Structure formats: C-alpha cells, structure tokens
mmCIF file with all atom_site columns, C-alpha atoms in Angstrom:
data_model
loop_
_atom_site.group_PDB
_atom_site.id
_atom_site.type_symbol
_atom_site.label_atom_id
_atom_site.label_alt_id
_atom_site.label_comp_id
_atom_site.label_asym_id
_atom_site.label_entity_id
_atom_site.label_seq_id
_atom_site.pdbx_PDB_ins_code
_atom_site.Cartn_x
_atom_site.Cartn_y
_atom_site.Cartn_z
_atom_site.occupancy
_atom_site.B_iso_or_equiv
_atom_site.pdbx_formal_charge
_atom_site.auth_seq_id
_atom_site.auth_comp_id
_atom_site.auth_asym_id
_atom_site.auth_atom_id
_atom_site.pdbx_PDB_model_num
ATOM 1   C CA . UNK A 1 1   ? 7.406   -18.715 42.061  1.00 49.00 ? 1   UNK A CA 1
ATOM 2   C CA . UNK A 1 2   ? 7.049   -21.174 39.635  1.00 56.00 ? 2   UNK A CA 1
ATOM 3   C CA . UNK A 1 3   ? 3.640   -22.252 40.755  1.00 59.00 ? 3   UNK A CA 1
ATOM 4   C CA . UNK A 1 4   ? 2.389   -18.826 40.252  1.00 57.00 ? 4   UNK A CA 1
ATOM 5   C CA . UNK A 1 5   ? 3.759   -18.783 36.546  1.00 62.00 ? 5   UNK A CA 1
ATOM 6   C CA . UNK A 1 6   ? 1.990   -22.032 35.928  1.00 66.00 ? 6   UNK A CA 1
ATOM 7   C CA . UNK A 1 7   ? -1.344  -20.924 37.291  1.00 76.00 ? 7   UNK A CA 1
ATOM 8   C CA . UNK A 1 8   ? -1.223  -17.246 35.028  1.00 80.00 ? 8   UNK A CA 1
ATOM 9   C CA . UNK A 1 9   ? -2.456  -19.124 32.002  1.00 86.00 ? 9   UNK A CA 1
ATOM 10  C CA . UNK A 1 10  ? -5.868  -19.483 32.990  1.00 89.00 ? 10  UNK A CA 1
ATOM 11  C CA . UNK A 1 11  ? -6.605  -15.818 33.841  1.00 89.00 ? 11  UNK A CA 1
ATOM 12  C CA . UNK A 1 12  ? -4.657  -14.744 30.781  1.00 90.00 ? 12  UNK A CA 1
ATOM 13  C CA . UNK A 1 13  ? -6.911  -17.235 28.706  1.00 91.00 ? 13  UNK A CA 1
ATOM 14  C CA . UNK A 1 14  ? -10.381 -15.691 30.491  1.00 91.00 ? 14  UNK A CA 1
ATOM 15  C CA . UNK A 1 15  ? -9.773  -12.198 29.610  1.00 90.00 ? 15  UNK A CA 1
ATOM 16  C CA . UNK A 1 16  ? -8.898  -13.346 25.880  1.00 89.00 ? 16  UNK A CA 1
ATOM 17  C CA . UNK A 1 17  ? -11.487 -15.521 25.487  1.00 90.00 ? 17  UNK A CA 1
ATOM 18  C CA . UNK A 1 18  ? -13.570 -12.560 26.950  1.00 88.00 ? 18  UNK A CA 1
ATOM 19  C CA . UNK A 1 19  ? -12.592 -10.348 24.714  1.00 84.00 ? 19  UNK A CA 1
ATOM 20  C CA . UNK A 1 20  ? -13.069 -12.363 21.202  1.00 83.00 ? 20  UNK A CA 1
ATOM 21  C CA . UNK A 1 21  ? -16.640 -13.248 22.559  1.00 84.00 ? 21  UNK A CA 1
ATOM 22  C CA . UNK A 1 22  ? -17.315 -9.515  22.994  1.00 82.00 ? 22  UNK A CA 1
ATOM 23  C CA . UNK A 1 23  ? -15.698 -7.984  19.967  1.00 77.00 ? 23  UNK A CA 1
ATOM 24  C CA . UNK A 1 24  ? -18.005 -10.935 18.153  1.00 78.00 ? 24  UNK A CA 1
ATOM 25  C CA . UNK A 1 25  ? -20.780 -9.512  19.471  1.00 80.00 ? 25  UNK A CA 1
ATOM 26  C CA . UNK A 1 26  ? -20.335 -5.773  19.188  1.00 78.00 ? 26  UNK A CA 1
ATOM 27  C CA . UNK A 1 27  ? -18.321 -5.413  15.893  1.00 72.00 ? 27  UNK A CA 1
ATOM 28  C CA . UNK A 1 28  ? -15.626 -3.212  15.856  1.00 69.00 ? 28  UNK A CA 1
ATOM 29  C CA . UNK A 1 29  ? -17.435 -0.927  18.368  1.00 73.00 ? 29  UNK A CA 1
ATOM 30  C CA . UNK A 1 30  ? -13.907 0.843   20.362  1.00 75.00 ? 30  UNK A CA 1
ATOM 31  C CA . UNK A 1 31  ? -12.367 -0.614  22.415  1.00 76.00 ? 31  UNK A CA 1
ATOM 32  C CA . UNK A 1 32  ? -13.374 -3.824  21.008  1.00 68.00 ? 32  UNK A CA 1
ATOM 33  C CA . UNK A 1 33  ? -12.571 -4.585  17.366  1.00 71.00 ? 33  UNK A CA 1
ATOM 34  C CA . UNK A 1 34  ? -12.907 -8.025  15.474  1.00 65.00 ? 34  UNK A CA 1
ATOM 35  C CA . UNK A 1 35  ? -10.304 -7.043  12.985  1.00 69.00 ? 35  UNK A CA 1
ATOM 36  C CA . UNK A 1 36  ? -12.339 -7.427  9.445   1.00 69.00 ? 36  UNK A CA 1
ATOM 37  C CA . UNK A 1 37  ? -9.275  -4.746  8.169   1.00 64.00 ? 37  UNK A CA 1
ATOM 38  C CA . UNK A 1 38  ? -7.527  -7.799  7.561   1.00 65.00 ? 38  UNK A CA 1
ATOM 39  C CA . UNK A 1 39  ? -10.481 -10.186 6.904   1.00 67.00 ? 39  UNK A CA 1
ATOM 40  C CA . UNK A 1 40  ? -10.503 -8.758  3.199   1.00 64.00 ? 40  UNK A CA 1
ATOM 41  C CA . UNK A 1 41  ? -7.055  -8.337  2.169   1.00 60.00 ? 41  UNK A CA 1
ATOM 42  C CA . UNK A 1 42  ? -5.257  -10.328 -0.913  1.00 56.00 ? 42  UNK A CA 1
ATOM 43  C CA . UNK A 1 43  ? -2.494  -11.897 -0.375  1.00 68.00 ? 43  UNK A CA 1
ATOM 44  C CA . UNK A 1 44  ? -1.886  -13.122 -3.856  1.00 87.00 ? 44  UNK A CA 1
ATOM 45  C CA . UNK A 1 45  ? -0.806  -9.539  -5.136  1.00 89.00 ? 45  UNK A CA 1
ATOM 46  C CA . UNK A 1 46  ? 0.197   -6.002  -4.474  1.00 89.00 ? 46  UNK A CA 1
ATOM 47  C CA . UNK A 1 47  ? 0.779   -2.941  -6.394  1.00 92.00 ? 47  UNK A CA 1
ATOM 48  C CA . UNK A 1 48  ? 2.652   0.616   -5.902  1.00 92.00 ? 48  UNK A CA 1
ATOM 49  C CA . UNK A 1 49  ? 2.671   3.717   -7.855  1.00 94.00 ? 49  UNK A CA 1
ATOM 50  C CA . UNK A 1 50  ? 6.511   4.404   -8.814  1.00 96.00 ? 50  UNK A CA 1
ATOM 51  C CA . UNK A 1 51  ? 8.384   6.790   -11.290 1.00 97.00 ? 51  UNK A CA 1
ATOM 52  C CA . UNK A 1 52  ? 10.590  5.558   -13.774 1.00 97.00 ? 52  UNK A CA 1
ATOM 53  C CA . UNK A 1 53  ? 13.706  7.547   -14.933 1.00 96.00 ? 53  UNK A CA 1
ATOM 54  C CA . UNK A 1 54  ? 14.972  7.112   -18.756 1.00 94.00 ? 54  UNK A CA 1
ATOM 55  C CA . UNK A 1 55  ? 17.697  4.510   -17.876 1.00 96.00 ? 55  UNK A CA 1
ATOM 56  C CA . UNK A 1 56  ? 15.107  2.153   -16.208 1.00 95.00 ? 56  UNK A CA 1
ATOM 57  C CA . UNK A 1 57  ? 15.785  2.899   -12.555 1.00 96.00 ? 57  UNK A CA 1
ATOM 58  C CA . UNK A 1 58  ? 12.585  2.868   -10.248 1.00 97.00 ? 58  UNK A CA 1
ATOM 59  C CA . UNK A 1 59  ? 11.753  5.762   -7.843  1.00 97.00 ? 59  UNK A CA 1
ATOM 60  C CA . UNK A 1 60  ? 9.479   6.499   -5.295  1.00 96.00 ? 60  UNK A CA 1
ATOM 61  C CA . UNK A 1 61  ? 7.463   9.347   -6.375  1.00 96.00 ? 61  UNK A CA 1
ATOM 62  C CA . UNK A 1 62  ? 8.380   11.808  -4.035  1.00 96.00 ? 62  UNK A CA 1
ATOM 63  C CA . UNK A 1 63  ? 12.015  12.016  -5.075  1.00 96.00 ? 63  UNK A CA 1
ATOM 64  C CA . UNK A 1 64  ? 10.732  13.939  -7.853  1.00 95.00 ? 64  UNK A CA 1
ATOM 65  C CA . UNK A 1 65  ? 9.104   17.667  -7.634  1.00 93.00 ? 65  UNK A CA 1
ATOM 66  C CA . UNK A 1 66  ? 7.204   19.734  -10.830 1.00 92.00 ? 66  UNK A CA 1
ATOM 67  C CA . UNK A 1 67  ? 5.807   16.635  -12.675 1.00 93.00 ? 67  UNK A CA 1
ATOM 68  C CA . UNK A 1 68  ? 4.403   17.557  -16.236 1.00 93.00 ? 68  UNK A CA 1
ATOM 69  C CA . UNK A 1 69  ? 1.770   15.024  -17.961 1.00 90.00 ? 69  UNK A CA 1
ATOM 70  C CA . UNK A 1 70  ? 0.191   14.656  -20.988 1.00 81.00 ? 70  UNK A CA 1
ATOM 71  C CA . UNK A 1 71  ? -2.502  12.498  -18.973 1.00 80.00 ? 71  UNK A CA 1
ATOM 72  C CA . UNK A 1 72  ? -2.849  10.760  -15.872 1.00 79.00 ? 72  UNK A CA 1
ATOM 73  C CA . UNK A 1 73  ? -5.178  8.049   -15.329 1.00 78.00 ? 73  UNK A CA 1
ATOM 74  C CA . UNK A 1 74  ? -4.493  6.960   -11.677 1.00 80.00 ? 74  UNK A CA 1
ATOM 75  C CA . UNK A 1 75  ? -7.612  4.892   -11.480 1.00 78.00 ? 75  UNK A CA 1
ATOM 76  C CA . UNK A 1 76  ? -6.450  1.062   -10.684 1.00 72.00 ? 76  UNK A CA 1
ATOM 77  C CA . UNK A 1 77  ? -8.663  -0.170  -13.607 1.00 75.00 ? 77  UNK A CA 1
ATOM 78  C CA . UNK A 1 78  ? -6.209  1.301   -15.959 1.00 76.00 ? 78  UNK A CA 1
ATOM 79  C CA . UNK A 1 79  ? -3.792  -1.103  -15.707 1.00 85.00 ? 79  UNK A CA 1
ATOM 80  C CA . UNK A 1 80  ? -6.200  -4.331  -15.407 1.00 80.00 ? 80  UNK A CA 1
ATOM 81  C CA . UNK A 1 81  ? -4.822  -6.185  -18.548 1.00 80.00 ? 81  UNK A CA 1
ATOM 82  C CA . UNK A 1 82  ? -3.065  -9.132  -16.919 1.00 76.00 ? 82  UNK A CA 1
ATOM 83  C CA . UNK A 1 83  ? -5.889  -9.508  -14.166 1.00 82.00 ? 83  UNK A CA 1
ATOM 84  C CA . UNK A 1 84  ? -7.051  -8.381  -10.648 1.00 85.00 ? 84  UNK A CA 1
ATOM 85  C CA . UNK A 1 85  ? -4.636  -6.601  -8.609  1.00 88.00 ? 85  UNK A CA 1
ATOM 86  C CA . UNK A 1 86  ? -4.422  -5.344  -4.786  1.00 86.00 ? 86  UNK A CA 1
ATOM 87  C CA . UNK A 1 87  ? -4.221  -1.632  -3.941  1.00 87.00 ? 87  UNK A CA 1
ATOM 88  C CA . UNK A 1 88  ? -4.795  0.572   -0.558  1.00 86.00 ? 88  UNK A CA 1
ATOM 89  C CA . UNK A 1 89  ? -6.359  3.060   -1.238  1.00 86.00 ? 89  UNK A CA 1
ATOM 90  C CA . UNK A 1 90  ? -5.376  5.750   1.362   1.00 89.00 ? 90  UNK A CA 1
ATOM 91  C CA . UNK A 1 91  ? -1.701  5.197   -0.566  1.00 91.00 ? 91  UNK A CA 1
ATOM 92  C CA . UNK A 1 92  ? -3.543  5.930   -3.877  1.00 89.00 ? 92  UNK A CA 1
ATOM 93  C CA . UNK A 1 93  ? -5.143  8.749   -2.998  1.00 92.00 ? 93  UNK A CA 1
ATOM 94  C CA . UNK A 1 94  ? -1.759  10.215  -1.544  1.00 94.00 ? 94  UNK A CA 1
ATOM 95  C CA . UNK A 1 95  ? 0.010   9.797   -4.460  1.00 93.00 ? 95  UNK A CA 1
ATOM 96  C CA . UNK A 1 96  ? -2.640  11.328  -6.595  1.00 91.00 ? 96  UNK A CA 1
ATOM 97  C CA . UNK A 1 97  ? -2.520  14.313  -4.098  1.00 94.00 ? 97  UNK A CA 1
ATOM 98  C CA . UNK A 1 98  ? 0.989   14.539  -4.295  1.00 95.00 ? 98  UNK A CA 1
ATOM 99  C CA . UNK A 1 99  ? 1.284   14.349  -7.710  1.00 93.00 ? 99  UNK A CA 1
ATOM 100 C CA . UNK A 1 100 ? -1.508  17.376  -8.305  1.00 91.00 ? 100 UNK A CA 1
ATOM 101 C CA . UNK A 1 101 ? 0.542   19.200  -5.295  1.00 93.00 ? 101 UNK A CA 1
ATOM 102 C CA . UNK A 1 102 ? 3.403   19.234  -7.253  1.00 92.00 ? 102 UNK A CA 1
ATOM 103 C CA . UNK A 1 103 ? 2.958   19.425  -10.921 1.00 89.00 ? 103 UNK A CA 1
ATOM 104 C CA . UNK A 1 104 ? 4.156   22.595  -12.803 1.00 83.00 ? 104 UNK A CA 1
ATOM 105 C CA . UNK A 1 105 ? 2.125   24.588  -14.768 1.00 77.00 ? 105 UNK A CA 1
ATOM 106 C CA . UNK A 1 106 ? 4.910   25.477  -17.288 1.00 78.00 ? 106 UNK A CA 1
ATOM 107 C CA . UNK A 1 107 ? 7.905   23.268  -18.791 1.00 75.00 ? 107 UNK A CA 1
ATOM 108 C CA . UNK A 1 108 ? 11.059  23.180  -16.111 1.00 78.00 ? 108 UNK A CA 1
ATOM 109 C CA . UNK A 1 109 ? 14.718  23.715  -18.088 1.00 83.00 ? 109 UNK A CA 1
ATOM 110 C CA . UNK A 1 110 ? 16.217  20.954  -15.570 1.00 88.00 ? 110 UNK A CA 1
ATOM 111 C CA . UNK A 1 111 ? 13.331  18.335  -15.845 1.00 92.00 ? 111 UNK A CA 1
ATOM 112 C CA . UNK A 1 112 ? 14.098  14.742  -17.096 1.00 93.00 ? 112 UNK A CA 1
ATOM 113 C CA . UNK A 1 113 ? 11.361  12.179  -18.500 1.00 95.00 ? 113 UNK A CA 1
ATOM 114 C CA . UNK A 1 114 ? 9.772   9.278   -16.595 1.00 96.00 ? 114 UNK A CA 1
ATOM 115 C CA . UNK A 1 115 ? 7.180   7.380   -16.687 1.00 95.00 ? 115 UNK A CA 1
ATOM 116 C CA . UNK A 1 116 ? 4.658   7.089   -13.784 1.00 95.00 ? 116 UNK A CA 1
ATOM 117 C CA . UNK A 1 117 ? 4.685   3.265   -13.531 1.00 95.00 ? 117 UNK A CA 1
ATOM 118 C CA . UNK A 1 118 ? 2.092   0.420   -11.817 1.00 94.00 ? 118 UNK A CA 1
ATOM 119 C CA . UNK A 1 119 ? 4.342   -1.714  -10.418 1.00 95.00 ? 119 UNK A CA 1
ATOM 120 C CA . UNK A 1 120 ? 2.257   -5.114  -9.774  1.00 94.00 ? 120 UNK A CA 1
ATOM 121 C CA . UNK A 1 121 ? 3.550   -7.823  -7.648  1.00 94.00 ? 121 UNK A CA 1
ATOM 122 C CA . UNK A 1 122 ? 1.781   -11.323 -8.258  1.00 92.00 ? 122 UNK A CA 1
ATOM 123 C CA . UNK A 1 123 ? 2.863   -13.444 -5.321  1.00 91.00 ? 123 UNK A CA 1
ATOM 124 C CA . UNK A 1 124 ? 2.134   -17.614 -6.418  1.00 85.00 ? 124 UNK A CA 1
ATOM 125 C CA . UNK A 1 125 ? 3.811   -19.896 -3.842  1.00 82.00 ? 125 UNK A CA 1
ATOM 126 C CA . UNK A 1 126 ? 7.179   -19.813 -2.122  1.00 84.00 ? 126 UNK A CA 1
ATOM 127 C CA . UNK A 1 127 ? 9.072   -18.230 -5.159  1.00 88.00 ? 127 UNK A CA 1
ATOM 128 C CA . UNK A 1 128 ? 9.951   -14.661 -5.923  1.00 92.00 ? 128 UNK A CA 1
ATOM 129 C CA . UNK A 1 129 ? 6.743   -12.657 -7.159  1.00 93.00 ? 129 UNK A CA 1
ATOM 130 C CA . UNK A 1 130 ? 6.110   -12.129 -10.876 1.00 92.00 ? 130 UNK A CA 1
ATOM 131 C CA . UNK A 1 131 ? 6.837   -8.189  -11.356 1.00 94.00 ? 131 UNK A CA 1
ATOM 132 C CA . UNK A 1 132 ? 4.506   -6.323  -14.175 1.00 93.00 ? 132 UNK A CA 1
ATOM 133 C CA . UNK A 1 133 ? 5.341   -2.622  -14.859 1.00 94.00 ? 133 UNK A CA 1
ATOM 134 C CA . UNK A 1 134 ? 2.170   -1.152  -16.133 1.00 92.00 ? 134 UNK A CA 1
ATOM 135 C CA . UNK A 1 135 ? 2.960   2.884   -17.328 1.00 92.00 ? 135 UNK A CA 1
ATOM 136 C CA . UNK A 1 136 ? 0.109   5.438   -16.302 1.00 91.00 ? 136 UNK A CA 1
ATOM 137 C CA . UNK A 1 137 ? 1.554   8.307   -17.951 1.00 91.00 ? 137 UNK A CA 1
ATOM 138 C CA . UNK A 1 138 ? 4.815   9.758   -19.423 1.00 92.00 ? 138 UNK A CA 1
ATOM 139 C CA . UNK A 1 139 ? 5.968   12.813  -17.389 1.00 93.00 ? 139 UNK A CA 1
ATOM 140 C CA . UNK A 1 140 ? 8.914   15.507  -17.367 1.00 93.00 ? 140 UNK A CA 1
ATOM 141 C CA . UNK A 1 141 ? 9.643   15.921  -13.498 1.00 94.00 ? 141 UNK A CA 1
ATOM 142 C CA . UNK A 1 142 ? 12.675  17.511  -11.675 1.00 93.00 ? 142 UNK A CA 1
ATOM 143 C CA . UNK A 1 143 ? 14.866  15.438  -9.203  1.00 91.00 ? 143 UNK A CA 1
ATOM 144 C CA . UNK A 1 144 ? 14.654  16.573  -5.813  1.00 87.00 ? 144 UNK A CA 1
#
C-alpha cells in the first residue's frame, strides 16, 4: 500500500505537466485554459461602490431602494485624483444597473441622504490598506 502511494506522483505529475504544455499551446481554448484572468490583475489596490448614510456608516448599495441623484458619474475615472485604482467591471456595471433599476422618478417622504461613495483600498506591504472615500454623487434613497 505504501508503495503504490509512493509511485502515484509520477502519473499525477504527467497529466499536469500535460496539461500546462497544452493549455500553452492552445490558449484558453475549453477545456484547456492558461488562466491570463489572473495574469492582469492588481494587487496593489481595490475599489467598491458603497452608500453612505448621514452619520458616516457605509452600506452596500442594495440595502437601499428609490435612489434620487442630482448626477451620477459611475465612470472609474471620476475618482482618479490620488492615482490608479483596480475595479471589475462586471461589479460596476451591476451597480450601475441596479442603481438605474431602482431610482424614483419623484421625491420619496421616507428617503434619507447618502452619498454614493468610491471606496479605494491601496494595499502597500504587510500593514492595513490606506482607505480613500471618493463621493460620486449625493442621493436621497429609502432603506430597505
């Protein structure tokens, strides 16, 4: 039993060896796949769209429902002032969807103000991240 456990390596090793030489070779053609989703992501920052209530607490922005803006600039270059930042972009273009899903066309008698915020992680070493709150746009919304 033990013998067989020692020789399992080598087969193991083929088939993954195999498999990096092929996905080399073909791309990311299915079932093979050389990863490049990861070959171009920053690891030095990150950024999320969040709400901001008026006594400074941060929320995700689906906790709130018939959002009301003077503007809205969702466009990651809005918010470029202290440099470069990392954003994915299927997460963007959710929140921009949900936030045109629910907006109301007409003020709300139980909405509150908050500010849609860019909350930008800078991540330098071993230490907590630097935090920078960047507002995209001052809204009345309604707590869900």
């Amino acid at each position: 039993m033990s013998r067989a456990r020692d020789d399992a390596w080598f087969p193991a090793f083929c088939v993954l060896a195999g498999y990096v030489v092929i996905a080399q070779g073909l791309g990311s053609l299915y079932p093979f796949s050389t990863f490049e989703m990861y070959a171009g992501a920053s690891t030095h920052s990150a950024s999320r769209l969040l709400a901001r209530d008026a006594g400074g607490g941060m929320h995700e922005i689906r906790e709130f429902d018939g959002y009301r803006c003077g503007s809205l600039d969702l466009q990651p270059a809005s918010c470029r002032s202290g440099g470069e930042y990392y954003t994915i972009g299927y997460v963007e273009r959710e929140a921009g969807e949900y936030l045109a899903s629910h907006s109301a066309a007409s003020a709300v008698s139980d909405a509150h103000p908050v500010d849609l915020v860019r909350r930008i992680w800078r991540f330098h070493g071993a230490g907590k991240p630097a935090v920078e709150d960047c507002v995209v746009a001052s809204c009345d919304a309604v707590a869900r």
